[in-house]
Short mmCIF file of C-alpha atoms in Angstrom, two decimals:
data_model
loop_
_atom_site.label_atom_id
_atom_site.label_comp_id
_atom_site.label_asym_id
_atom_site.label_seq_id
_atom_site.Cartn_x
_atom_site.Cartn_y
_atom_site.Cartn_z
CA MET H 1 133.16 -3.88 -59.56
CA THR H 2 130.36 -1.64 -57.73
CA PHE H 3 131.70 -0.10 -54.50
CA PRO H 4 129.28 -0.77 -51.34
CA THR H 5 128.44 2.75 -50.98
CA GLN H 6 127.40 6.05 -52.92
CA GLN H 7 126.61 4.05 -56.45
CA ALA H 8 130.29 4.18 -56.92
CA SER H 9 132.19 1.64 -59.02
CA ILE H 10 135.61 0.97 -60.94
CA ALA H 11 136.68 -0.86 -63.72
CA TRP H 12 140.52 -1.96 -64.38
CA THR H 13 142.87 -3.84 -66.62
CA PHE H 14 146.38 -5.01 -64.67
CA HIS H 15 149.01 -5.86 -66.98
CA PRO H 16 151.37 -8.51 -64.95
CA HIS H 17 154.07 -8.23 -67.01
CA ASN H 18 154.91 -4.73 -65.95
CA ALA H 19 152.77 -4.39 -62.83
CA THR H 20 150.83 -1.34 -64.40
CA LEU H 21 147.35 -0.92 -63.72
CA ASP H 22 144.88 0.92 -65.83
CA LEU H 23 141.70 1.98 -63.96
CA CYS H 24 138.23 4.09 -64.58
CA PHE H 25 136.63 5.47 -61.17
CA PHE H 26 132.81 6.22 -61.68
CA GLY H 27 131.79 8.79 -58.94
CA ASN H 28 128.56 11.21 -58.58
CA PHE H 29 128.77 15.04 -57.95
CA ILE H 30 126.09 15.56 -55.10
CA SER H 31 126.51 19.54 -55.72
CA PRO H 32 127.28 21.54 -58.70
CA SER H 33 130.28 23.13 -56.40
CA GLY H 34 130.83 19.90 -54.99
CA TRP H 35 133.78 17.21 -55.52
CA VAL H 36 134.29 14.02 -56.13
CA GLY H 37 137.41 11.88 -55.17
CA TRP H 38 138.98 8.34 -55.52
CA GLY H 39 142.50 7.15 -54.48
CA ILE H 40 144.60 4.58 -52.82
CA ASN H 41 145.91 4.23 -49.46
CA PRO H 42 149.37 2.08 -49.75
CA THR H 43 149.28 0.82 -46.04
CA SER H 44 145.89 0.52 -44.60
CA ALA H 45 142.15 0.57 -45.03
CA GLU H 46 141.42 3.98 -44.00
CA MET H 47 141.25 7.77 -45.21
CA THR H 48 144.18 9.04 -43.29
CA GLY H 49 147.52 8.42 -45.84
CA THR H 50 145.24 8.32 -48.88
CA ARG H 51 147.01 9.37 -52.17
CA ALA H 52 143.73 10.90 -53.72
CA LEU H 53 142.82 12.49 -57.16
CA ILE H 54 139.72 14.59 -56.65
CA ALA H 55 137.93 16.10 -59.44
CA PHE H 56 135.64 19.47 -59.24
CA PRO H 57 134.65 22.59 -61.42
CA ASP H 58 137.75 25.00 -61.92
CA PRO H 59 136.66 28.21 -59.68
CA ASN H 60 137.73 30.35 -62.22
CA SER H 61 136.37 28.94 -65.47
CA GLY H 62 134.03 26.30 -64.26
CA GLN H 63 135.65 23.62 -66.13
CA LEU H 64 136.14 20.54 -64.43
CA VAL H 65 139.80 19.86 -63.27
CA LEU H 66 141.71 17.16 -61.45
CA LEU H 67 144.28 17.31 -58.83
CA PRO H 68 146.30 15.23 -56.57
CA TYR H 69 145.94 15.29 -52.78
CA ILE H 70 147.55 13.52 -49.58
CA LEU H 71 145.16 13.17 -47.24
CA ASP H 72 147.46 13.07 -44.01
CA PRO H 73 146.23 13.42 -40.22
CA THR H 74 145.80 17.22 -40.40
CA VAL H 75 143.13 16.86 -42.74
CA LYS H 76 141.37 14.54 -40.69
CA LEU H 77 141.34 16.63 -37.78
CA GLN H 78 140.46 19.73 -40.18
CA LYS H 79 143.42 21.77 -38.51
CA SER H 80 144.54 22.78 -41.84
CA PRO H 81 142.83 23.01 -45.37
CA LEU H 82 143.55 20.08 -47.98
CA LEU H 83 146.15 21.36 -50.31
CA SER H 84 147.02 20.11 -53.60
CA ARG H 85 150.71 18.06 -53.84
CA PRO H 86 152.58 15.89 -55.99
CA LEU H 87 151.56 12.08 -54.89
CA ASP H 88 154.55 9.99 -53.90
CA ILE H 89 153.33 6.67 -55.67
CA HIS H 90 154.40 5.87 -59.20
CA LEU H 91 151.25 7.60 -61.21
CA ILE H 92 151.99 7.42 -64.61
CA SER H 93 149.06 9.38 -65.91
CA SER H 94 145.56 10.94 -64.73
CA SER H 95 142.44 12.69 -65.96
CA ALA H 96 138.74 13.15 -65.15
CA THR H 97 135.94 13.43 -67.60
CA LEU H 98 132.15 14.02 -67.00
CA TYR H 99 129.98 11.39 -68.37
CA GLY H 100 128.27 12.46 -71.32
CA GLY H 101 130.70 14.26 -73.16
CA LYS H 102 132.84 17.66 -72.79
CA MET H 103 129.55 19.66 -73.14
CA ALA H 104 128.03 18.24 -70.35
CA THR H 105 127.83 20.46 -67.41
CA ILE H 106 128.44 19.79 -63.58
CA HIS H 107 125.52 19.62 -61.70
CA ASN H 108 123.93 17.45 -58.43
CA GLY H 109 123.83 13.74 -59.61
CA ALA H 110 126.40 14.43 -62.31
CA THR H 111 128.51 11.51 -63.09
CA VAL H 112 132.55 11.99 -63.43
CA GLN H 113 135.29 9.51 -64.79
CA ILE H 114 138.63 9.47 -63.05
CA TYR H 115 141.13 7.60 -65.40
CA ALA H 116 144.31 6.54 -63.69
CA THR H 117 147.32 4.65 -64.66
CA LEU H 118 149.49 3.44 -61.94
CA LYS H 119 153.01 1.35 -61.55
CA LEU H 120 152.53 -1.05 -58.95
CA GLU H 121 154.76 -2.44 -56.57
CA PRO H 122 155.98 -6.15 -57.60
CA ASN H 123 153.93 -8.74 -56.21
CA LYS H 124 151.62 -6.61 -54.37
CA THR H 125 148.33 -6.29 -56.00
CA LYS H 126 146.21 -5.85 -53.24
CA ILE H 127 145.10 -2.18 -52.95
CA HIS H 128 142.92 -0.15 -50.69
CA HIS H 129 140.58 1.88 -52.43
CA VAL H 130 139.09 5.05 -50.40
CA TRP H 131 136.46 7.30 -52.26
CA ASN H 132 134.17 9.93 -51.25
CA ARG H 133 132.53 13.37 -52.13
CA GLY H 134 131.79 16.85 -50.98
CA LEU H 135 129.47 19.68 -51.12
CA TYR H 136 132.10 22.56 -51.43
CA VAL H 137 135.54 23.83 -52.75
CA GLN H 138 136.96 26.59 -51.29
CA GLY H 139 139.27 27.86 -53.49
CA TYR H 140 141.25 24.70 -54.90
CA SER H 141 140.39 23.20 -51.27
CA PRO H 142 138.03 20.46 -51.02
CA THR H 143 136.01 20.83 -47.75
CA ILE H 144 135.06 17.82 -45.39
CA HIS H 145 132.55 15.20 -47.00
CA PRO H 146 129.23 14.40 -45.22
CA THR H 147 129.67 12.12 -41.88
CA THR H 148 126.74 9.20 -42.68
CA SER H 149 127.79 6.16 -42.05
CA ASN H 150 127.86 5.19 -45.56
CA ASP H 151 130.21 8.54 -46.08
CA LEU H 152 132.50 6.84 -43.33
CA SER H 153 132.56 3.45 -44.78
CA SER H 154 133.63 4.17 -48.52
CA ILE H 155 136.48 1.79 -48.24
CA VAL H 156 137.15 -1.48 -50.39
CA THR H 157 140.21 -3.77 -50.39
CA PHE H 158 140.61 -6.20 -53.37
CA ASP H 159 143.21 -7.82 -55.68
CA VAL H 160 143.61 -5.96 -58.76
CA LEU H 161 144.95 -9.70 -60.28
CA SER H 162 142.09 -11.67 -59.09
CA GLY H 163 139.53 -9.50 -58.31
CA SER H 164 138.31 -11.12 -55.09
CA ALA H 165 137.76 -8.65 -52.36
CA ALA H 166 138.71 -8.68 -48.91
CA THR H 167 136.87 -10.93 -46.57
CA GLN H 168 137.41 -8.02 -43.79
CA HIS H 169 134.51 -5.98 -44.70
CA ASN H 170 131.88 -9.39 -44.97
CA ASN H 171 133.11 -9.77 -41.25
CA ILE H 172 132.57 -6.38 -40.27
CA ASP H 173 129.23 -6.38 -41.43
CA ILE H 174 128.29 -9.49 -39.53
CA LEU H 175 129.72 -8.26 -36.36
CA LYS H 176 127.41 -4.94 -36.98
CA LEU H 177 124.55 -7.16 -36.99
CA VAL H 178 125.41 -9.05 -34.26
CA HIS H 179 126.39 -5.89 -32.29
CA GLY H 180 123.42 -4.06 -32.97
CA ILE H 181 120.66 -7.11 -31.96
CA ILE H 182 122.53 -8.02 -28.81
CA ASN H 183 122.72 -4.39 -27.22
CA ALA H 184 119.38 -3.65 -28.68
CA LEU H 185 118.23 -6.87 -26.65
CA SER H 186 120.13 -6.05 -23.62
CA TRP H 187 120.53 -2.17 -23.02
CA GLY H 188 117.14 -1.49 -25.05
CA ILE H 189 115.06 -4.33 -23.76
CA LEU H 190 116.52 -6.40 -20.38
CA LEU H 191 117.97 -3.49 -18.40
CA PRO H 192 114.45 -1.82 -18.93
CA MET H 193 112.14 -4.66 -17.93
CA GLY H 194 114.54 -5.19 -14.67
CA ALA H 195 113.98 -1.64 -13.64
CA VAL H 196 110.08 -2.19 -14.31
CA THR H 197 110.05 -5.50 -12.22
CA ALA H 198 112.10 -3.51 -9.21
CA ARG H 199 109.40 -0.83 -9.23
CA TYR H 200 106.19 -2.50 -9.46
CA LEU H 201 106.57 -6.33 -7.94
CA ARG H 202 108.40 -5.10 -4.96
CA HIS H 203 105.13 -3.76 -3.73
CA ILE H 204 103.26 -7.10 -4.18
CA GLN H 205 103.47 -8.36 -0.56
CA ALA H 206 102.63 -12.28 -1.64
CA LEU H 207 105.78 -12.31 -3.62
CA GLY H 208 107.82 -11.74 -0.41
CA PRO H 209 111.85 -11.63 -1.92
CA THR H 210 111.18 -13.14 -5.07
CA TRP H 211 110.93 -9.81 -6.98
CA PHE H 212 114.45 -9.21 -5.90
CA TYR H 213 115.89 -12.26 -7.38
CA VAL H 214 113.63 -11.69 -10.19
CA HIS H 215 115.18 -8.13 -10.71
CA SER H 216 118.74 -9.07 -10.23
CA GLY H 217 118.54 -11.76 -12.58
CA ILE H 218 117.10 -9.93 -15.48
CA GLN H 219 119.44 -6.94 -14.58
CA LEU H 220 122.50 -9.19 -14.39
CA SER H 221 121.66 -11.05 -17.69
CA GLY H 222 121.03 -7.69 -19.33
CA PHE H 223 124.44 -6.47 -18.13
CA THR H 224 126.51 -9.86 -19.08
CA LEU H 225 124.93 -9.59 -22.62
CA GLY H 226 125.30 -5.78 -22.87
CA THR H 227 129.20 -6.58 -22.36
CA VAL H 228 129.32 -8.75 -24.98
CA GLY H 229 127.74 -6.43 -27.06
CA PHE H 230 130.09 -3.57 -25.86
CA ALA H 231 133.04 -5.72 -26.36
CA ILE H 232 132.09 -6.36 -29.95
CA GLY H 233 131.96 -2.66 -30.43
CA ILE H 234 135.08 -1.88 -29.37
CA ARG H 235 136.37 -4.64 -31.84
CA LEU H 236 134.53 -3.14 -34.71
CA GLY H 237 136.37 0.25 -33.76
CA LYS H 238 139.68 -1.41 -34.04
CA MET H 239 138.80 -2.86 -37.21
CA SER H 240 137.46 0.33 -38.56
CA PRO H 241 140.42 2.88 -38.50
CA GLY H 242 139.22 6.14 -39.59
CA VAL H 243 135.82 5.67 -38.98
CA THR H 244 134.48 7.27 -35.44
CA TYR H 245 130.95 7.67 -34.72
CA GLY H 246 131.71 10.13 -31.84
CA LEU H 247 128.25 10.39 -30.04
CA HIS H 248 127.61 6.48 -30.21
CA ARG H 249 130.54 5.97 -28.70
CA LYS H 250 130.42 8.17 -25.99
CA LEU H 251 127.16 7.16 -24.90
CA GLY H 252 128.43 3.57 -25.19
CA PHE H 253 131.10 4.41 -22.87
CA ALA H 254 128.78 6.19 -20.39
CA ALA H 255 126.12 3.22 -20.36
CA PHE H 256 128.50 0.41 -19.98
CA CYS H 257 130.28 2.54 -16.86
CA LEU H 258 126.81 3.31 -15.14
CA GLY H 259 125.69 -0.41 -15.63
CA ALA H 260 129.35 -1.45 -14.27
CA LEU H 261 128.49 0.74 -11.07
CA GLN H 262 125.26 -0.56 -10.68
CA THR H 263 126.27 -4.59 -10.69
CA LEU H 264 129.08 -3.20 -8.14
CA ALA H 265 126.73 -1.57 -6.26
CA LEU H 266 125.17 -4.84 -5.27
CA LEU H 267 128.61 -5.91 -3.46
CA PHE H 268 128.26 -3.18 -0.97
CA ARG H 269 124.43 -3.22 -0.44
CA PRO H 270 123.79 -2.26 3.28
CA LYS H 271 121.12 -4.12 5.53
CA THR H 272 117.65 -2.57 5.95
CA THR H 273 118.62 -1.11 9.26
CA HIS H 274 121.98 0.35 8.24
CA LYS H 275 121.79 4.10 8.65
CA PHE H 276 123.19 4.36 5.12
CA ARG H 277 120.99 2.14 3.46
CA LYS H 278 118.50 5.33 2.14
CA TYR H 279 121.74 7.09 0.67
CA TRP H 280 122.51 3.38 -1.20
CA LYS H 281 118.95 3.21 -2.48
CA SER H 282 119.07 6.94 -3.62
CA TYR H 283 122.43 6.09 -5.72
CA HIS H 284 121.04 3.05 -6.86
CA HIS H 285 117.94 4.41 -8.33
CA PHE H 286 119.37 7.44 -9.96
CA VAL H 287 122.42 5.37 -11.66
CA GLY H 288 120.06 2.50 -12.72
CA TYR H 289 117.55 5.32 -14.24
CA ALA H 290 120.25 6.96 -15.87
CA CYS H 291 121.72 3.97 -17.24
CA VAL H 292 118.43 2.79 -18.70
CA VAL H 293 117.96 5.89 -20.50
CA LEU H 294 121.33 6.19 -21.97
CA GLY H 295 121.01 2.46 -23.16
CA VAL H 296 117.66 3.10 -24.98
CA VAL H 297 118.96 6.49 -26.42
CA ASN H 298 122.03 4.71 -27.74
CA VAL H 299 119.88 1.97 -29.20
CA PHE H 300 118.13 4.27 -31.45
CA GLN H 301 121.37 6.38 -32.25
CA GLY H 302 122.61 2.81 -33.12
CA PHE H 303 120.00 2.05 -35.68
CA GLU H 304 121.00 5.60 -37.32
CA VAL H 305 124.87 4.69 -37.26
CA MET H 306 123.83 1.69 -39.05
CA GLY H 307 121.77 3.48 -41.83
CA GLU H 308 118.60 1.43 -40.42
CA GLY H 309 116.61 4.60 -39.46
CA ARG H 310 114.07 3.62 -41.32
CA SER H 311 113.90 -0.03 -41.11
CA TYR H 312 111.66 -2.51 -40.12
CA ALA H 313 114.20 -3.57 -37.53
CA LYS H 314 113.80 -0.13 -35.79
CA LEU H 315 110.19 -0.42 -35.98
CA GLY H 316 110.01 -3.77 -34.50
CA TYR H 317 111.94 -2.48 -31.61
CA CYS H 318 109.62 0.66 -31.34
CA LEU H 319 106.99 -1.68 -30.97
CA CYS H 320 108.61 -3.68 -28.05
CA LEU H 321 109.57 -0.44 -26.41
CA SER H 322 106.10 1.12 -26.55
CA THR H 323 104.61 -2.05 -25.27
CA LEU H 324 106.71 -1.97 -22.27
CA ILE H 325 106.10 1.75 -22.04
CA GLY H 326 102.46 0.68 -21.96
CA VAL H 327 102.49 -1.88 -19.01
CA CYS H 328 104.37 0.65 -16.98
CA ILE H 329 101.76 3.23 -17.36
CA ALA H 330 99.12 0.87 -16.80
CA LEU H 331 101.01 -0.59 -13.47
CA GLU H 332 101.78 2.90 -12.53
CA VAL H 333 97.95 4.01 -12.77
CA ASN H 334 97.48 0.79 -10.72
CA SER H 335 99.86 1.43 -7.98
CA TRP H 336 98.38 5.29 -7.32
CA VAL H 337 94.93 3.76 -7.10
CA ILE H 338 96.16 1.20 -4.64
CA PHE H 339 98.44 3.90 -2.91
CA CYS H 340 95.01 6.28 -2.93
CA ARG H 341 92.88 3.69 -1.47
CA LYS H 342 94.94 2.72 1.18
CA SER H 343 95.69 6.30 2.26
CA LYS H 344 92.21 6.66 2.25
CA GLU H 345 91.76 3.82 4.45
CA GLU H 346 94.43 4.88 7.08
CA LYS H 347 92.73 8.16 7.19
CA MET H 348 89.26 6.53 7.94
CA ARG H 349 91.10 4.06 10.21
CA ARG H 350 92.92 6.92 12.11
CA GLU H 351 89.60 9.18 12.64
CA GLY H 352 87.90 6.15 14.04
CA LEU H 353 85.47 5.66 11.14
CA ILE H 354 86.84 1.59 10.63
CA SER H 355 88.69 -0.86 13.00
CA GLY H 356 92.07 -2.27 11.83
CA SER H 357 90.01 -5.47 11.23
CA ASP H 358 87.83 -4.27 8.08
CA LYS H 359 90.41 -3.47 5.86
CA GLY H 360 88.29 -1.83 2.63
CA SER H 361 85.17 -3.36 4.32
CA GLY H 362 83.72 -0.28 4.71
CA ILE H 363 81.85 -1.23 8.13
CA HIS H 364 81.85 1.81 10.52
CA SER H 365 83.17 1.24 13.74
CA GLY H 366 80.01 2.28 15.81
CA ILE H 367 77.86 -0.48 14.03
CA HIS H 368 80.42 -3.05 15.75
CA GLY H 369 79.52 -1.05 19.07
CA LEU H 370 75.87 -1.38 18.81
CA ASN H 371 76.53 -5.06 18.94
#
């Protein structure tokens, strides 16, 4: 079976008569002084609690060694170095070799084969496999592995008797796709569009209060859709224990809270004649623009988390966002032109050069006097 990340794979033979599992894991080094590890988690599909076999070059001799480790919570939090200790599972035998024979050297891209024979518990053939690789080993203590999306999702559960993989990871991939599409549309497109309508349509007198209903409709639609995407993200976090995207998660919570504050602000919107109206407007503008900026930034962060940093999906989103920014620039220039023109007309009107009825006509009031 080929694993979904790191070009790793595994081959195995299960002996049902005595519940013995013979297996060989194939992994690749990413550094001459790095490590490659494989293990099983007896309780759940996560890194914490994994019983691992880790191969790396011996600091003294340079030869390949294979040592057992238990990944407890202190290792995940990096409170203490990872130290080798006997495993509390029934490991009958284990060994490791480099692909290419005993004379092969450890280098970037070198393939290592980890062999193990395990005695499984009766009628428990579904196993959580965990694997990873790192850049350095300090003494006999492997250091933390990279934290890209691929490195954080190197977990697969399958039945060694039937060979069928668990469907949870397929469900996770589908939820990730739905989560990304919904959030890109809501936080990354609809909410910025709502801000644009409020800034530029409100000055068009012919629309009257229509601009407000358009603005509110777009923002409420975007926030409702964004809430669905946010809920899916929370669900994904619960389905992926041990996998944490700190920055993406924090930005998501911040954007959602600001969006909720904006929605609640509609319930406490003072009348135009109220003395607190100007303070409410300042609050509404600040929170709204902050929510839009955080939402767009987190959409790009989401592309990186999903490993789509150079994908056509990100390119398509960039084109949509660029179009929206281009429209904003054009409307902003047009607004300034109109503002400057009105300011000039107002100044001429105050100086008596034009009358109130000659809005923009350029006819001097002195001519009317002659008539």
